[in-house]
DNA sequence: GCAATAATAAAACGAACGTTCAATTAATTC
DNA sequence: GAATTAATTGAACGTTCGTTTTATTATTGC
């Protein structure tokens, strides 16, 4: 046999990407064979090579597009406000929404970095660093203005990102907690962690003692 | 050739374990071949099978002993005090010290779970759950006494563990920050995150408003 | 120093891997 | 409706994989 009735390159490629993200997330990149992936799509292994020249090209494409999507999502969500609290709130909400929505792809991007060539690894890490830098900037601005109490901006940024990204490890949609509840909790924990002060609430700052965000 | 001069089963097995942790952490379990591991030890691949019946047995042994070590370390570090702040402090300090000290093994135990059989996976997860439960208990006790402000014990425990374990991703000994500094920062962030109040300090609790830990 | 045992090497097993190639059929273009 | 292009199959390639078997040598116990 050869070309099958109803076959369509665009649809096949999309199916390959989707199946690859799911399979790599579940089995790991090394453990997933091209034949397994092909079977999931309903095609022979050779057909995959029409869309991706090598297995690593496939992995890299998935990772690059995921990171691009993350950066684009933040560009779109970034508020006009200069208030560090507003910006941190937007960052946390965007991060959690994006990662919960793309659990499998996030898993792949975080766990399979070692399977990339040196050059491609550098490319992905550059994007990741740019994304993390956004958070560091927010924390630094907030600390300078005095609205955050942070002793080390870099360390705090890493701790927050690890904490937030970790949500994909245990969170399952439709279980005990809703996305809204989880986001609210993480936002509350984040604000406490950075020692955010209530800058425009009902509480009046009195002397040296500042109240932590209550939430 | 056959048995080599100076060969010693105990030493070889220890060398295999050590090399395996390092190689699996660097390359991943699936990507590491038994021949590669054998070469690292300075032995032929067949010799490995004198110590571990299969590749998966090797992985499982490494993971189980790592988790046992973590639980034992906590048993030893757990304070006699009933004060939730003391207990949380001990938990954080033990967790960070243990994970920084065994970065590679932690990486293996966290990343390669999917390569275990169902039964063995369950066994490892049981140990992990027991360890996490210790933290949940501390948080719950602290919340009941009113010394912690936590809206969801389970969620907070997961967030804290993800945050603390994440230290192995970016921390490198001998760089900008020392272990002592990092531990102090994480302790401070943890106490703020759980809304810990100063229960025995110089500050006097006045009415409803409670001061957050300053650190 | 001789027998028993422990530790390894060397070679081979079948299976699975990523990938390539030629052939074949469906869809599209004119 | 013929020519062209797109999509896929089926078979094969050389490699590498985890593992087993057998033979060989070092060490240990008596």
GROMACS .gro file of C-alpha atoms in nm, chain A residues 44-183:
model
  140
   44UNK     CA    1   0.398   0.373   0.977
   45UNK     CA    2   0.721   0.494   1.136
   46UNK     CA    3   0.867   0.605   0.803
   47UNK     CA    4   0.584   0.853   0.756
   48UNK     CA    5   0.706   1.056   1.055
   49UNK     CA    6   1.021   1.149   0.867
   50UNK     CA    7   0.821   1.351   0.619
   51UNK     CA    8   0.754   1.602   0.898
   52UNK     CA    9   1.057   1.581   1.125
   53UNK     CA   10   1.401   1.489   0.990
   54UNK     CA   11   1.511   1.325   1.316
   55UNK     CA   12   1.370   1.230   1.652
   56UNK     CA   13   1.566   1.508   1.817
   57UNK     CA   14   1.427   1.762   1.570
   58UNK     CA   15   1.082   1.661   1.682
   59UNK     CA   16   1.172   1.709   2.049
   60UNK     CA   17   1.336   2.043   1.985
   61UNK     CA   18   1.038   2.171   1.787
   62UNK     CA   19   0.801   2.082   2.068
   63UNK     CA   20   1.020   2.250   2.328
   64UNK     CA   21   1.089   2.564   2.127
   65UNK     CA   22   0.725   2.622   2.050
   66UNK     CA   23   0.632   2.563   2.411
   67UNK     CA   24   0.881   2.821   2.534
   68UNK     CA   25   0.775   3.067   2.265
   69UNK     CA   26   0.417   3.018   2.375
   70UNK     CA   27   0.510   3.088   2.736
   71UNK     CA   28   0.690   3.410   2.646
   72UNK     CA   29   0.405   3.521   2.421
   73UNK     CA   30   0.150   3.449   2.690
   74UNK     CA   31   0.343   3.668   2.931
   75UNK     CA   32   0.377   3.948   2.675
   76UNK     CA   33   0.001   3.943   2.640
   77UNK     CA   34  -0.067   3.922   3.013
   78UNK     CA   35   0.190   4.176   3.130
   79UNK     CA   36   0.001   4.470   3.282
   80UNK     CA   37   0.060   4.832   3.195
   81UNK     CA   38   0.081   4.917   3.564
   82UNK     CA   39   0.417   4.987   3.724
   83UNK     CA   40   0.296   4.866   4.064
   84UNK     CA   41   0.508   4.562   4.159
   85UNK     CA   42   0.213   4.396   4.331
   86UNK     CA   43   0.004   4.419   4.016
   87UNK     CA   44   0.287   4.287   3.804
   88UNK     CA   45   0.367   4.002   4.039
   89UNK     CA   46   0.000   3.910   4.052
   90UNK     CA   47  -0.016   3.899   3.673
   91UNK     CA   48   0.302   3.691   3.657
   92UNK     CA   49   0.176   3.433   3.903
   93UNK     CA   50  -0.166   3.408   3.743
   94UNK     CA   51  -0.024   3.375   3.394
   95UNK     CA   52   0.235   3.120   3.501
   96UNK     CA   53  -0.010   2.894   3.676
   97UNK     CA   54  -0.277   2.919   3.409
   98UNK     CA   55  -0.026   2.842   3.134
   99UNK     CA   56   0.134   2.551   3.313
  100UNK     CA   57  -0.188   2.388   3.422
  101UNK     CA   58  -0.322   2.424   3.069
  102UNK     CA   59  -0.015   2.261   2.919
  103UNK     CA   60   0.093   2.011   3.180
  104UNK     CA   61   0.232   1.757   2.935
  105UNK     CA   62   0.428   2.007   2.729
  106UNK     CA   63   0.572   2.162   3.044
  107UNK     CA   64   0.680   1.822   3.164
  108UNK     CA   65   0.858   1.763   2.836
  109UNK     CA   66   1.029   2.103   2.835
  110UNK     CA   67   1.150   2.063   3.191
  111UNK     CA   68   1.252   1.699   3.193
  112UNK     CA   69   1.404   1.630   2.853
  113UNK     CA   70   1.657   1.908   2.825
  114UNK     CA   71   1.946   1.664   2.844
  115UNK     CA   72   1.842   1.500   2.520
  116UNK     CA   73   1.909   1.815   2.321
  117UNK     CA   74   2.237   1.894   2.147
  118UNK     CA   75   2.450   2.157   2.317
  119UNK     CA   76   2.353   2.427   2.070
  120UNK     CA   77   1.981   2.361   2.098
  121UNK     CA   78   1.998   2.332   2.475
  122UNK     CA   79   2.153   2.677   2.486
  123UNK     CA   80   1.873   2.810   2.268
  124UNK     CA   81   1.601   2.677   2.498
  125UNK     CA   82   1.780   2.789   2.814
  126UNK     CA   83   1.813   3.138   2.670
  127UNK     CA   84   1.436   3.160   2.641
  128UNK     CA   85   1.388   3.024   2.988
  129UNK     CA   86   1.633   3.272   3.135
  130UNK     CA   87   1.456   3.559   2.962
  131UNK     CA   88   1.129   3.447   3.117
  132UNK     CA   89   1.281   3.417   3.463
  133UNK     CA   90   1.443   3.757   3.429
  134UNK     CA   91   1.098   3.913   3.404
  135UNK     CA   92   1.021   3.786   3.752
  136UNK     CA   93   1.354   3.901   3.892
  137UNK     CA   94   1.289   4.248   3.758
  138UNK     CA   95   0.951   4.263   3.926
  139UNK     CA   96   1.099   4.148   4.257
  140UNK     CA   97   1.388   4.394   4.235
  141UNK     CA   98   1.158   4.687   4.153
  142UNK     CA   99   0.931   4.591   4.440
  143UNK     CA  100   1.222   4.563   4.679
  144UNK     CA  101   1.360   4.902   4.575
  145UNK     CA  102   1.028   5.070   4.629
  146UNK     CA  103   0.998   4.895   4.962
  147UNK     CA  104   0.678   4.710   4.886
  148UNK     CA  105   0.854   4.371   4.892
  149UNK     CA  106   1.090   4.238   5.156
  150UNK     CA  107   1.332   4.012   4.969
  151UNK     CA  108   1.686   3.939   5.078
  152UNK     CA  109   1.803   3.782   4.752
  153UNK     CA  110   1.618   3.855   4.430
  154UNK     CA  111   1.769   3.571   4.228
  155UNK     CA  112   1.715   3.309   4.494
  156UNK     CA  113   1.360   3.423   4.558
  157UNK     CA  114   1.277   3.415   4.188
  158UNK     CA  115   1.402   3.059   4.155
  159UNK     CA  116   1.216   2.949   4.466
  160UNK     CA  117   0.892   3.102   4.339
  161UNK     CA  118   0.923   2.952   3.994
  162UNK     CA  119   0.996   2.607   4.134
  163UNK     CA  120   0.701   2.639   4.368
  164UNK     CA  121   0.461   2.753   4.097
  165UNK     CA  122   0.574   2.510   3.829
  166UNK     CA  123   0.547   2.230   4.080
  167UNK     CA  124   0.172   2.264   4.061
  168UNK     CA  125   0.171   2.036   3.757
  169UNK     CA  126   0.314   1.753   3.964
  170UNK     CA  127   0.019   1.712   4.196
  171UNK     CA  128  -0.268   1.915   4.048
  172UNK     CA  129  -0.533   1.724   3.857
  173UNK     CA  130  -0.828   1.916   3.709
  174UNK     CA  131  -1.163   1.807   3.844
  175UNK     CA  132  -1.033   1.687   4.177
  176UNK     CA  133  -1.061   1.846   4.518
  177UNK     CA  134  -0.947   2.194   4.418
  178UNK     CA  135  -1.044   2.409   4.120
  179UNK     CA  136  -0.798   2.608   3.911
  180UNK     CA  137  -0.936   2.929   4.058
  181UNK     CA  138  -0.883   2.808   4.413
  182UNK     CA  139  -0.533   2.685   4.340
  183UNK     CA  140  -0.438   3.011   4.173
   0.00000   0.00000   0.00000
